[in-house]
Amino acid sequence: MSCHAAGVPSPEGNPQAMRAILSRHMIKKRSLTDKCKSKRGRGLKKQVFEPYMTVEDVSHVNLRKENNPLFCFQYDKWDIFLEGVEARNRALNGDIVVVELLPQEQWKVITYDHLSQNSKSLKYERQWSSERTVAVSHKAKISHCNIAFHVMKAGKPQEGSSTPQTNEKTLQKTAKVVYIVEKKHSRAVTGSLKFFPDKPFALFSPVDHRVPRINVPLSDCPEDFNIRPEVYANTLFICRITDWTADNAFAQGRLAKTLGQAGEIEPETEGILTEHSVDFSDFTPEVLECLPQPRPWCIPPEELEKRKDLRRDCIFTIDPATARDLDDALSCKLLPDGNFEVGVHIADVSYFVKENTALDEAASQRATSVYLVQQVVPMLPRLLCEELCSLNPDFDRLTFSVIWKLTPEGKILSEWFGRSVIRSCAKLSYDHAQSMIEAPEKLFSPNELQLDNPEHPIDEIHEAVLRLHSIAQNLRRQRISTGTLKLDQVKLSFNINKESMMPNSCSVYEYKDSNRLVEEFMLLANIATAHHIHRKFPDLALLRRHPPPKTKMMEELKEMCSQLGIDIDLSSPGALQESLNNLTGKDEYSAARKAVLTHLCSRPMQMALYFCSGVLKNEQLFKHYALNIPLYTHFTSPIRRYADIIVHRLLASSLSMCLKNGPKAMEKQALHCNNKKMLAKRVWELSSELFFGLLVRESGPLDSAAMVMRVLDQSFDVLVIKYGVQKRVYCKATKSLQSFRYHQVGKKSELTLVWLPENQDGPPFEQVISIFSLVEVQLTSEGSPLKYTALLKRPQTNGA
């Protein structure tokens, strides 16, 4: 959900007018409530939710006034608590909403030991990420904490949290949704059907427990559903919510599609894509008509004449071994003066995707390619993303190039932007490039690198890789010295059976020097491009900013680390990075400790966002916090990101071509790209969870050491070291546990587990669980097809 007023006029209003509108709103609510009370005996349903304000009322309230009880708020400046489904008032995750602040006497009093309260009551837990700006009451479950609220720029910007504090207690502002501006949630959900013999409808239960149950007409169900409902007990369906009235706890909906058996890859994947509004349909004939003709297509001679011809240069790509959309290539030549000519060459997708065409509209709407474990949903037709725009070796390809003259230390002496044509001589995988870096003296054969008669000798390619690696190391040292931050999140890599498409195994993806080599030059190109387009178009540049972390949460993190004996400097991105580097150590569990610390430090971080420079007036807000630079953009992946195509058009316009769109249109596209990027990220996460759940089901139970990340009153979260996944361990589900007790000192939480004796004569023994504790867990598949639990294994007595 978001608090926003997009599409709703918000004129400056006076206090009397605002009070009158709010008064009218309250009278309407009281009137409706009174009618319901007086007529309830005549068969009217009980009012479950409050009625929404009208669009007229919202339009005339000045939502930008900070002291209004009815308001929108700026990114993470206020932390608002919506307690229960009634307060959310039929709004779903991602919706743009208006909330009404409740009176102060209804605010929550939060204390640091709130988690030790009665476990049967609903817990209040603050679940944070770059996308979560409002805390929501829900049962403690780490895999279901994604209720998110995007927010608009409104109200007076403030530093830190506006949550009032009283000594050791915190007053948490509470609110309720009074209006839905835009239903961003797709209203399409995956789930199962339940039959009731005495009802004219079936009950649809979504897999996502944040979505209400839905009444579905029996006419939508399979023909024999009412006769043999048990046949469909394990069947996944897609249902679309059509209505949700104020007098019903359940929504109304229509079945859209039968997906197949729950727990199978294709039905589960289709459900994930549909729920997250990913268009995975075939491109329409109108879109395909925009593709170049005839085929096979060749670059027109007149186009070659306009471009810098780099086809004789030693240019190559470095990508994952399975990549098919190769949109960036590199080159490096030694100059007579000892400096280097280094080039980053990016597929010129904007040449093929012309503005205001059906192809452009389709790419704009998709906004990004969506990656899953076993497939890619492309932003562009495959003819473009895998052939004409992909920088495949031994083919002439149109590119946009940034070429620098660099010293061996990475100092920029000159810079050139322009359209070019290249002919890649080699497609290197990260592993190939890594082998070259690790064996600088080795003479590689074409077979070792899976190259077929490259136009440039292997030694020349090898030497270019080594030079790029050396320069990249210097560039990296320079960036680190200026104070940058990189919070690497664990990413799973799956080994898939090509016939069954089932996972054989998985491991944590290892980031190597070859990855860092490519990263440094992509960063350099993006930074250079950002400065270029902002200099040329100060009011129209599409840039990417990363807001600083939430101040209040950073303060809480520092206090918690202090109590754990961890000295961490949060004063700047560089200071935080240095703290993490100094704290990890060299023992076998160093990587796990760093992953846990990285997770803790990631929680206060905000999401990086595209924006139009002409809409955000304060240039201080342009900054990219993690990179610690004033300007940044995306230029290097136009095959899979529409934002990069826009940047390419800006570059082309800076080279004497015209611009067609203004700041408002640019900002609208930026917001759409932000939304699609967030959804694509979530789709990847869910796809990874799907395949890992399948792995546990097919190959489990799986045993692993784990490190504690967070301690609650009856459970604790762990990082499963072997697989890099996070999971919650419940004390009550632990076998052989006699009892457990929770206690907290300041922000440091501990659980003391009392284990039954291993034999009748032995005494019970205790195990203390706190952050960074090492435990052994077993991942076991549940009854549900893809759900699995983490069970705590009994420790060795001598290690208790």
Short mmCIF file of N, CA and C in Angstrom, two decimals, residues 22 65 72 87 103 115 125 136 145 197 261 313 343 353 404 411 434 438 506 584 616 625 631 648 697 722 773 785:
data_model
loop_
_atom_site.label_atom_id
_atom_site.label_comp_id
_atom_site.label_asym_id
_atom_site.label_seq_id
_atom_site.Cartn_x
_atom_site.Cartn_y
_atom_site.Cartn_z
N LEU A 22 -13.90 17.12 6.69
CA LEU A 22 -13.72 16.01 7.62
C LEU A 22 -14.96 15.79 8.46
N LYS A 65 -0.57 19.41 3.99
CA LYS A 65 -0.41 20.09 5.28
C LYS A 65 0.00 19.09 6.33
N CYS A 72 -0.86 12.41 3.45
CA CYS A 72 0.13 11.52 2.85
C CYS A 72 1.48 11.93 3.42
N ALA A 87 -8.09 -1.62 9.87
CA ALA A 87 -7.36 -0.38 9.61
C ALA A 87 -6.88 -0.31 8.17
N PRO A 103 -6.39 9.57 16.84
CA PRO A 103 -6.04 10.42 17.99
C PRO A 103 -4.88 9.82 18.78
N LEU A 115 8.21 -8.11 22.89
CA LEU A 115 8.13 -9.45 22.34
C LEU A 115 8.01 -10.52 23.41
N GLU A 125 5.56 -6.53 15.18
CA GLU A 125 6.97 -6.61 14.81
C GLU A 125 7.22 -5.65 13.67
N VAL A 136 3.28 -3.31 10.17
CA VAL A 136 1.96 -3.91 10.12
C VAL A 136 1.87 -5.02 11.15
N CYS A 145 6.38 -11.14 5.52
CA CYS A 145 6.51 -9.83 6.16
C CYS A 145 6.65 -8.74 5.13
N PRO A 197 -21.41 -27.44 0.58
CA PRO A 197 -22.64 -27.97 -0.04
C PRO A 197 -23.83 -27.01 0.04
N GLN A 261 -1.31 -28.60 -10.94
CA GLN A 261 -1.07 -29.14 -9.62
C GLN A 261 -0.15 -28.25 -8.80
N ASP A 313 38.82 -3.68 -33.88
CA ASP A 313 39.38 -3.66 -32.52
C ASP A 313 39.11 -4.97 -31.81
N GLY A 343 37.36 0.97 -23.71
CA GLY A 343 36.02 1.21 -24.23
C GLY A 343 34.98 0.33 -23.58
N VAL A 353 14.32 0.31 -31.37
CA VAL A 353 13.08 0.62 -30.65
C VAL A 353 12.79 2.11 -30.83
N TRP A 404 37.52 5.96 -23.08
CA TRP A 404 38.35 6.83 -22.25
C TRP A 404 39.83 6.62 -22.59
N LYS A 411 43.07 6.98 -13.79
CA LYS A 411 42.72 8.39 -13.91
C LYS A 411 42.26 8.69 -15.33
N GLN A 434 37.96 -15.40 -15.26
CA GLN A 434 38.60 -15.66 -13.98
C GLN A 434 39.83 -16.55 -14.16
N GLU A 438 43.61 -15.59 -13.00
CA GLU A 438 44.35 -16.42 -12.04
C GLU A 438 45.59 -17.05 -12.66
N CYS A 506 22.00 -26.89 -5.15
CA CYS A 506 22.15 -25.43 -5.18
C CYS A 506 23.34 -25.04 -4.32
N THR A 584 34.72 -8.93 10.18
CA THR A 584 34.38 -10.28 9.73
C THR A 584 35.37 -11.34 10.16
N LEU A 616 12.64 16.72 -9.44
CA LEU A 616 13.21 16.80 -8.10
C LEU A 616 14.15 18.00 -8.07
N TYR A 625 23.56 7.21 -2.23
CA TYR A 625 24.17 6.99 -0.92
C TYR A 625 25.23 5.89 -0.94
N LEU A 631 25.88 12.00 -8.86
CA LEU A 631 25.02 11.67 -10.00
C LEU A 631 25.27 10.24 -10.46
N HIS A 648 19.79 6.20 -23.42
CA HIS A 648 20.41 6.17 -24.74
C HIS A 648 19.81 7.25 -25.65
N ARG A 697 12.04 -30.72 -0.86
CA ARG A 697 11.05 -31.79 -1.01
C ARG A 697 11.64 -33.02 -1.66
N LYS A 722 25.04 -23.27 4.59
CA LYS A 722 25.33 -24.03 3.38
C LYS A 722 24.53 -23.54 2.19
N SER A 773 25.03 -16.74 17.40
CA SER A 773 25.18 -18.10 17.89
C SER A 773 25.18 -19.07 16.72
N PRO A 785 3.07 -28.59 -0.61
CA PRO A 785 4.05 -28.98 -1.63
C PRO A 785 5.38 -28.26 -1.56
#
